[in-house]
Amino acid sequence: MSQSRAVPMVPFLSRCNMALRRVLALAAALGRRSCCSKPSLPPDFVEALRTVVGAPNVSTATAVREQHGHDESMHPCAPPDVVVWPQAVEQVQELAALCHRSRVPMVPFGTGTGLEGGVNAVQGGVCFDLSRMDAIAELSLEDFSVAVEPGVTHKALNKHLRGTGLWFPVVPAVSMWEWTPSPPASPAHPLLADPGADASLCGMAATGASGTNAVRYGAMRPNVLNLRVVLPDGRLLHTAGPGRHPRKRAAGYDLTSLFVGSEGTLGFLTQATLRLHPLPEASAVTIASFPSVGAAVACTVQVLQAAVPVARIEFLDEVMADACSRFSEMGLPVAATLLLELHGSQRSLAEQQQQTEEIVHQNGGSSVAWAEGQEERERLWSMRHNAWYAALALRPGCQGYSTDVCVPISRLPDVVVETKQDLQASNITGPMVGHVGDGNFHCILVFNSQDPEEAQRIHAFTERLGRRALAAGGTCTGEHGVGLGKRTLLQEELGPEGLDTLRSIKAALDPHNLMNPGKVL
Amino acid sequence: MSQSRAVPMVPFLSRCNMALRRVLALAAALGRRSCCSKPSLPPDFVEALRTVVGAPNVSTATAVREQHGHDESMHPCAPPDVVVWPQAVEQVQELAALCHRSRVPMVPFGTGTGLEGGVNAVQGGVCFDLSRMDAIAELSLEDFSVAVEPGVTHKALNKHLRGTGLWFPVVPAVSMWEWTPSPPASPAHPLLADPGADASLCGMAATGASGTNAVRYGAMRPNVLNLRVVLPDGRLLHTAGPGRHPRKRAAGYDLTSLFVGSEGTLGFLTQATLRLHPLPEASAVTIASFPSVGAAVACTVQVLQAAVPVARIEFLDEVMADACSRFSEMGLPVAATLLLELHGSQRSLAEQQQQTEEIVHQNGGSSVAWAEGQEERERLWSMRHNAWYAALALRPGCQGYSTDVCVPISRLPDVVVETKQDLQASNITGPMVGHVGDGNFHCILVFNSQDPEEAQRIHAFTERLGRRALAAGGTCTGEHGVGLGKRTLLQEELGPEGLDTLRSIKAALDPHNLMNPGKVL
């Protein structure tokens, strides 16, 4: 394939190859300025920003802007014109009003751990880095609720909750760029010491994130009780009314659910009131190998049908199981594999374990050994959370790209098998890992970003995977969001009436298209 | 109080006093025509409706229009100009397009069992009675999903699900006007034979209903996977895309959650794809009396904190407990009372029961006897579902009005105690019953609708109750919706920015204000 067809390479450029990224970003920025004749910031605009938040909390330095111009995806860096660090919601309001008056684009930024280019400032403007707003407030153990600002990550919250008997169970599965195992001698509840990715809880609300526990505890949406939102013109909205956190409401349209998953395109989420859950008395983890994908999925369906209150059911295809096994030195069979976690009281756990074992065996699964101690538990979950690195280790020196789809569970075996055939026919390394209880899975595509032909193949594959999920009655994204990368697939998923409806809502709440422009729609 | 202040009487007129209602409705309709100079239907408009659905499916008969001009609330009947019975979604689309072209208001009608005047045609127009669209389709036992049209009630669905091992657990607590106990020798699972109100599932989605099981299974919103909506101009929208039912999505704004609870003001819900749940192997019900409201609520909080997966926790204040006890001949103490239901496997149930008993006793609750047989189980739930009639029996010949609020559970004891003091000071009979696990409770206000002074006291009390819930960080409605009755309270709940946001969304999706005008906003 000739170099003239190299355009699709761009989305998959190595994040690690920062020098190349910066050159491209600069070119893109220059190109944007010259081609799109986007006006530069008004005179004295940056000075006005400084007046609001103080000079040390405003930066136009190239390195800072570039650092804020990308997330953990492969989308090319698109730096904002300026980065601001508001310290309080009133400052966010003043800054937004300033931008609104001057029609300057605004991009919210939390921890930058998104996976679909949600923070890339494709039309420049002001990046609002909200990480310094990190208050945890209004913790109520009786109401099972707490309010967090954008600088609070789920790890920070769960650390804060130690000793209360409560936790926030929505945990992203894995971060590509950061992974911190819990301290070896942690005295906390094993679930609070869970290894895994870290992300801003408000950012997780913004993208509608979920993760491994969603099958039991739900994704972000049902776990957000209220959002304090700064609207594009600087006004303050509380989606469930100011200071409210009832467990349920039937009062007017559900603004909370509308802003969850809006990916920063409707306003700034400056505080999220979250629903907490009681920590289970005990938990148990096991791993089982199956003769086929179908058998692993059938096992999952039967566990759910039997009303076993399973907390996590993670699927690894045989390529991923093998890669993880070798990376984490586990000695697992090369087979479709399930990692199951049960939560409950000590006594109920024993019954759940027995039911699970029976269903595993009925589906031809391997014998089940339960890891109940924290060390053994962490060893299994570390293996799962190291899936990204295990995948990369399949092709040393190559890059990774994680894509996500979600299908009705009945269609999962077919979709997985077809996807495996597609991977083989396309000569792509793409181990699969997924939250099988929800029908949600990821392909971790490992490829040589320096090879435009391979990048093109990866790009075409991800489009086919999205369309395969749509054809199976599923969605192009179960938890990563649309961002920059899945806008075309979203059109196909919703159809013209759906997209028109989204556009109407966007136009109604952000008529000047200032909030994170170019994303989702 | 003089007759000149009799206006607030109107919302509380006896539904049973149909003759008076009709006179008032006629007067209201005439008044509307003369005062508001609302144009009558365009010439040949009714004929055009007949062309779409056939003459037998269109009616302008007074009795029919009046039957469709009210729900189960006390709001005065406001009949539509014409009632149509579409048989298929294409007909709904054609009819809506007709109305849209002629700018005629449209009001969706399911079973008419709402509680806040949601179906009252306050601006006349066309009532779409969707009850003849009653298909149950796309049942998938592996995906735990099914699609239902508006004519399908939750009882019809659960009957349809018999033998599958699945059920739809969102069940309204009580209907005022219809209550059918299950057949005595029903062979079905006890939960499928549950007595209780019946309502259209699409209607329940439209109002964001919940009920007694919500503490365990959630309200309608998290249990709806997709909605087939006819938009005000007749276009067809699938909120999660056509034919899709993944368990989770992160693709664009959550249109499903937006239309759930929109009370017919954004479009017609012509099909809902619902999430089903596995029937538990066993269930157990018990009832316990407590020394105070605070003790009953403390018991509830501790049960939730102990992660007992309780399915229902219903609260009855001592007035309600006494009324129910006498009405159903139960011999209960006159005390704050909890009705608890547990779901699980036989073995896990035993442990849940033991945990629950311990917590009940720790909070000074009475000794606990478990009703595990279906007959005993139904007896207890019949008592709860007869709460409406038990309340009415407190003042024979009087009328009832049920109002609902929801507060953070930590504030529930104070709010309940203050409300009881208010009832006493206002000389109002208003026993309380509630879904205490969610902080949601109802006052069943029993009053003489022929006494305008008392009606005025009832009206003032409900406004104070709503404001008390708001002051406690709660909502003016946890499950009944806003409809006609709580529009002022909604403004206070959301504040100007919240209401502006709702209005923007309404204007974006229904720019001519044709869908159920006068409701919510």
CSV table of N, CA, C and O in Angstrom, one decimal, chain B residues 137-196:
chain,number,residue,atom,x,y,z
B,137,ALA,N,-42.9,-9.3,22.6
B,137,ALA,CA,-42.1,-9.8,21.5
B,137,ALA,C,-40.6,-9.9,22.0
B,137,ALA,O,-40.3,-9.4,23.1
B,138,GLU,N,-39.8,-10.6,21.2
B,138,GLU,CA,-38.4,-10.6,21.4
B,138,GLU,C,-38.0,-11.1,22.8
B,138,GLU,O,-37.0,-10.6,23.4
B,139,LEU,N,-38.7,-12.0,23.4
B,139,LEU,CA,-38.3,-12.6,24.7
B,139,LEU,C,-37.0,-13.4,24.5
B,139,LEU,O,-37.0,-14.3,23.7
B,140,SER,N,-36.0,-13.0,25.3
B,140,SER,CA,-34.8,-13.8,25.2
B,140,SER,C,-34.4,-14.2,26.6
B,140,SER,O,-34.1,-13.3,27.5
B,141,LEU,N,-34.4,-15.5,26.9
B,141,LEU,CA,-34.1,-16.0,28.2
B,141,LEU,C,-32.6,-15.8,28.5
B,141,LEU,O,-32.2,-15.7,29.6
B,142,GLU,N,-31.8,-15.9,27.4
B,142,GLU,CA,-30.3,-15.7,27.6
B,142,GLU,C,-30.0,-14.3,27.9
B,142,GLU,O,-29.0,-14.0,28.6
B,143,ASP,N,-30.7,-13.4,27.2
B,143,ASP,CA,-30.3,-12.0,27.3
B,143,ASP,C,-31.1,-11.3,28.5
B,143,ASP,O,-30.9,-10.1,28.7
B,144,PHE,N,-32.1,-12.0,29.1
B,144,PHE,CA,-32.9,-11.5,30.2
B,144,PHE,C,-33.6,-10.2,29.7
B,144,PHE,O,-33.6,-9.2,30.3
B,145,SER,N,-34.2,-10.3,28.5
B,145,SER,CA,-34.9,-9.2,27.9
B,145,SER,C,-36.2,-9.5,27.2
B,145,SER,O,-36.3,-10.7,26.7
B,146,VAL,N,-37.1,-8.6,27.1
B,146,VAL,CA,-38.3,-8.7,26.4
B,146,VAL,C,-38.8,-7.4,25.9
B,146,VAL,O,-38.5,-6.4,26.6
B,147,ALA,N,-39.6,-7.3,24.8
B,147,ALA,CA,-40.1,-6.0,24.4
B,147,ALA,C,-41.6,-6.1,24.5
B,147,ALA,O,-42.3,-7.0,24.1
B,148,VAL,N,-42.2,-5.0,25.1
B,148,VAL,CA,-43.6,-5.0,25.3
B,148,VAL,C,-44.2,-3.7,24.8
B,148,VAL,O,-43.6,-2.6,24.8
B,149,GLU,N,-45.4,-3.8,24.2
B,149,GLU,CA,-46.1,-2.6,23.8
B,149,GLU,C,-47.0,-2.0,24.9
B,149,GLU,O,-47.1,-2.6,26.0
B,150,PRO,N,-47.5,-0.8,24.7
B,150,PRO,CA,-48.2,-0.1,25.8
B,150,PRO,C,-49.4,-0.8,26.4
B,150,PRO,O,-49.7,-0.6,27.5
B,151,GLY,N,-50.0,-1.8,25.6
B,151,GLY,CA,-51.2,-2.5,26.2
B,151,GLY,C,-50.8,-3.6,27.1
B,151,GLY,O,-51.7,-4.2,27.7
B,152,VAL,N,-49.5,-3.8,27.3
B,152,VAL,CA,-49.1,-4.9,28.2
B,152,VAL,C,-48.9,-4.4,29.6
B,152,VAL,O,-48.1,-3.5,29.8
B,153,THR,N,-49.6,-5.0,30.5
B,153,THR,CA,-49.4,-4.6,31.9
B,153,THR,C,-48.3,-5.5,32.6
B,153,THR,O,-48.0,-6.5,32.0
B,154,HIS,N,-47.9,-5.1,33.7
B,154,HIS,CA,-46.8,-5.9,34.4
B,154,HIS,C,-47.4,-7.2,34.8
B,154,HIS,O,-46.7,-8.2,34.8
B,155,LYS,N,-48.7,-7.3,35.1
B,155,LYS,CA,-49.3,-8.6,35.4
B,155,LYS,C,-49.3,-9.5,34.2
B,155,LYS,O,-49.0,-10.7,34.3
B,156,ALA,N,-49.7,-8.9,33.1
B,156,ALA,CA,-49.7,-9.7,31.8
B,156,ALA,C,-48.3,-10.2,31.5
B,156,ALA,O,-48.2,-11.4,31.1
B,157,LEU,N,-47.3,-9.4,31.7
B,157,LEU,CA,-46.0,-9.8,31.3
B,157,LEU,C,-45.5,-10.9,32.3
B,157,LEU,O,-45.0,-11.9,31.8
B,158,ASN,N,-45.8,-10.7,33.5
B,158,ASN,CA,-45.3,-11.8,34.5
B,158,ASN,C,-46.1,-13.1,34.3
B,158,ASN,O,-45.5,-14.2,34.5
B,159,LYS,N,-47.3,-13.0,33.8
B,159,LYS,CA,-48.0,-14.2,33.5
B,159,LYS,C,-47.4,-14.9,32.2
B,159,LYS,O,-47.2,-16.1,32.2
B,160,HIS,N,-47.0,-14.0,31.3
B,160,HIS,CA,-46.4,-14.5,30.1
B,160,HIS,C,-45.0,-15.2,30.4
B,160,HIS,O,-44.6,-16.1,29.7
B,161,LEU,N,-44.4,-14.7,31.5
B,161,LEU,CA,-43.1,-15.2,31.8
B,161,LEU,C,-43.1,-16.5,32.6
B,161,LEU,O,-42.1,-17.1,32.9
B,162,ARG,N,-44.3,-16.9,33.0
B,162,ARG,CA,-44.4,-18.2,33.9
B,162,ARG,C,-43.7,-19.3,33.2
B,162,ARG,O,-43.8,-19.6,32.0
B,163,GLY,N,-42.9,-20.0,34.0
B,163,GLY,CA,-42.2,-21.2,33.5
B,163,GLY,C,-40.8,-20.9,32.9
B,163,GLY,O,-40.1,-21.8,32.6
B,164,THR,N,-40.5,-19.6,32.8
B,164,THR,CA,-39.2,-19.3,32.2
B,164,THR,C,-38.1,-19.1,33.2
B,164,THR,O,-36.9,-19.1,32.9
B,165,GLY,N,-38.5,-18.9,34.5
B,165,GLY,CA,-37.5,-18.7,35.5
B,165,GLY,C,-37.2,-17.2,35.7
B,165,GLY,O,-36.4,-16.8,36.5
B,166,LEU,N,-37.8,-16.4,34.8
B,166,LEU,CA,-37.5,-15.0,34.9
B,166,LEU,C,-38.8,-14.2,35.3
B,166,LEU,O,-39.9,-14.7,35.2
B,167,TRP,N,-38.6,-13.0,35.7
B,167,TRP,CA,-39.7,-12.1,36.0
B,167,TRP,C,-39.3,-10.6,35.8
B,167,TRP,O,-38.1,-10.3,35.7
B,168,PHE,N,-40.3,-9.8,35.8
B,168,PHE,CA,-40.1,-8.3,35.8
B,168,PHE,C,-40.5,-7.8,37.1
B,168,PHE,O,-41.7,-7.8,37.4
B,169,PRO,N,-39.6,-7.4,38.0
B,169,PRO,CA,-39.9,-7.1,39.4
B,169,PRO,C,-40.4,-5.7,39.7
B,169,PRO,O,-40.8,-5.5,40.8
B,170,VAL,N,-40.4,-4.8,38.7
B,170,VAL,CA,-40.9,-3.5,39.1
B,170,VAL,C,-42.4,-3.5,39.1
B,170,VAL,O,-43.1,-3.7,38.1
B,171,VAL,N,-43.0,-3.4,40.3
B,171,VAL,CA,-44.4,-3.6,40.5
B,171,VAL,C,-45.0,-2.4,41.3
B,171,VAL,O,-44.5,-2.1,42.4
B,172,PRO,N,-45.9,-1.7,40.7
B,172,PRO,CA,-46.5,-0.6,41.5
B,172,PRO,C,-47.1,-1.1,42.8
B,172,PRO,O,-47.6,-2.2,42.9
B,173,ALA,N,-47.0,-0.2,43.8
B,173,ALA,CA,-47.4,-0.7,45.2
B,173,ALA,C,-48.9,-1.0,45.3
B,173,ALA,O,-49.3,-2.0,45.8
B,174,VAL,N,-49.7,-0.1,44.7
B,174,VAL,CA,-51.1,-0.3,44.9
B,174,VAL,C,-51.9,0.6,43.9
B,174,VAL,O,-51.5,1.7,43.6
B,175,SER,N,-52.9,0.0,43.4
B,175,SER,CA,-53.8,0.8,42.6
B,175,SER,C,-55.0,1.1,43.4
B,175,SER,O,-55.5,0.3,44.2
B,176,MET,N,-55.6,2.3,43.3
B,176,MET,CA,-56.7,2.7,44.1
B,176,MET,C,-58.0,2.0,43.6
B,176,MET,O,-58.9,1.8,44.4
B,177,TRP,N,-58.0,1.8,42.3
B,177,TRP,CA,-59.3,1.4,41.8
B,177,TRP,C,-59.4,0.0,41.3
B,177,TRP,O,-60.5,-0.4,40.9
B,178,GLU,N,-58.4,-0.7,41.3
B,178,GLU,CA,-58.4,-2.1,40.9
B,178,GLU,C,-57.5,-2.9,41.7
B,178,GLU,O,-56.4,-2.6,41.9
B,179,TRP,N,-58.0,-4.0,42.2
B,179,TRP,CA,-57.1,-4.9,42.9
B,179,TRP,C,-57.6,-6.3,42.8
B,179,TRP,O,-58.7,-6.6,43.2
B,180,THR,N,-56.8,-7.1,42.2
B,180,THR,CA,-57.2,-8.5,41.9
B,180,THR,C,-56.3,-9.4,42.6
B,180,THR,O,-55.1,-9.5,42.3
B,181,PRO,N,-56.8,-10.1,43.6
B,181,PRO,CA,-55.9,-11.1,44.3
B,181,PRO,C,-55.7,-12.2,43.3
B,181,PRO,O,-56.5,-12.5,42.4
B,182,SER,N,-54.5,-12.9,43.4
B,182,SER,CA,-54.2,-14.0,42.5
B,182,SER,C,-55.2,-15.2,42.8
B,182,SER,O,-55.7,-15.3,43.9
B,183,PRO,N,-55.4,-16.0,41.8
B,183,PRO,CA,-56.3,-17.2,42.1
B,183,PRO,C,-55.7,-18.0,43.2
B,183,PRO,O,-54.5,-18.2,43.3
B,184,PRO,N,-56.5,-18.6,44.1
B,184,PRO,CA,-56.1,-19.2,45.3
B,184,PRO,C,-55.2,-20.4,45.0
B,184,PRO,O,-54.2,-20.7,45.8
B,185,ALA,N,-55.4,-21.1,43.9
B,185,ALA,CA,-54.6,-22.3,43.7
B,185,ALA,C,-53.6,-22.2,42.6
B,185,ALA,O,-53.4,-23.1,41.8
B,186,SER,N,-53.1,-20.9,42.4
B,186,SER,CA,-52.2,-20.7,41.4
B,186,SER,C,-50.9,-21.5,41.5
B,186,SER,O,-50.3,-21.7,42.5
B,187,PRO,N,-50.6,-22.2,40.4
B,187,PRO,CA,-49.4,-23.1,40.4
B,187,PRO,C,-48.1,-22.3,40.2
B,187,PRO,O,-47.0,-22.9,40.3
B,188,ALA,N,-48.2,-21.0,40.0
B,188,ALA,CA,-47.0,-20.3,39.6
B,188,ALA,C,-46.1,-20.0,40.8
B,188,ALA,O,-46.4,-20.2,42.0
B,189,HIS,N,-44.9,-19.5,40.5
B,189,HIS,CA,-44.0,-19.0,41.5
B,189,HIS,C,-44.7,-17.9,42.3
B,189,HIS,O,-45.4,-17.1,41.8
B,190,PRO,N,-44.6,-17.9,43.7
B,190,PRO,CA,-45.3,-16.9,44.5
B,190,PRO,C,-45.1,-15.5,44.1
B,190,PRO,O,-46.0,-14.7,44.2
B,191,LEU,N,-43.9,-15.1,43.6
B,191,LEU,CA,-43.7,-13.7,43.2
B,191,LEU,C,-44.5,-13.3,42.0
B,191,LEU,O,-44.9,-12.2,41.8
B,192,LEU,N,-44.8,-14.3,41.1
B,192,LEU,CA,-45.5,-14.0,39.9
B,192,LEU,C,-47.0,-13.9,40.2
B,192,LEU,O,-47.8,-13.3,39.4
B,193,ALA,N,-47.4,-14.5,41.3
B,193,ALA,CA,-48.8,-14.4,41.7
B,193,ALA,C,-49.0,-13.2,42.7
B,193,ALA,O,-50.1,-13.1,43.3
B,194,ASP,N,-48.1,-12.3,42.7
B,194,ASP,CA,-48.1,-11.3,43.7
B,194,ASP,C,-49.4,-10.4,43.5
B,194,ASP,O,-49.6,-9.9,42.4
B,195,PRO,N,-50.1,-10.2,44.6
B,195,PRO,CA,-51.2,-9.2,44.4
B,195,PRO,C,-50.7,-7.8,44.3
B,195,PRO,O,-49.5,-7.6,44.7
B,196,GLY,N,-51.4,-6.9,43.8
B,196,GLY,CA,-50.9,-5.5,43.7
B,196,GLY,C,-51.6,-4.8,42.5
B,196,GLY,O,-52.5,-5.4,41.9
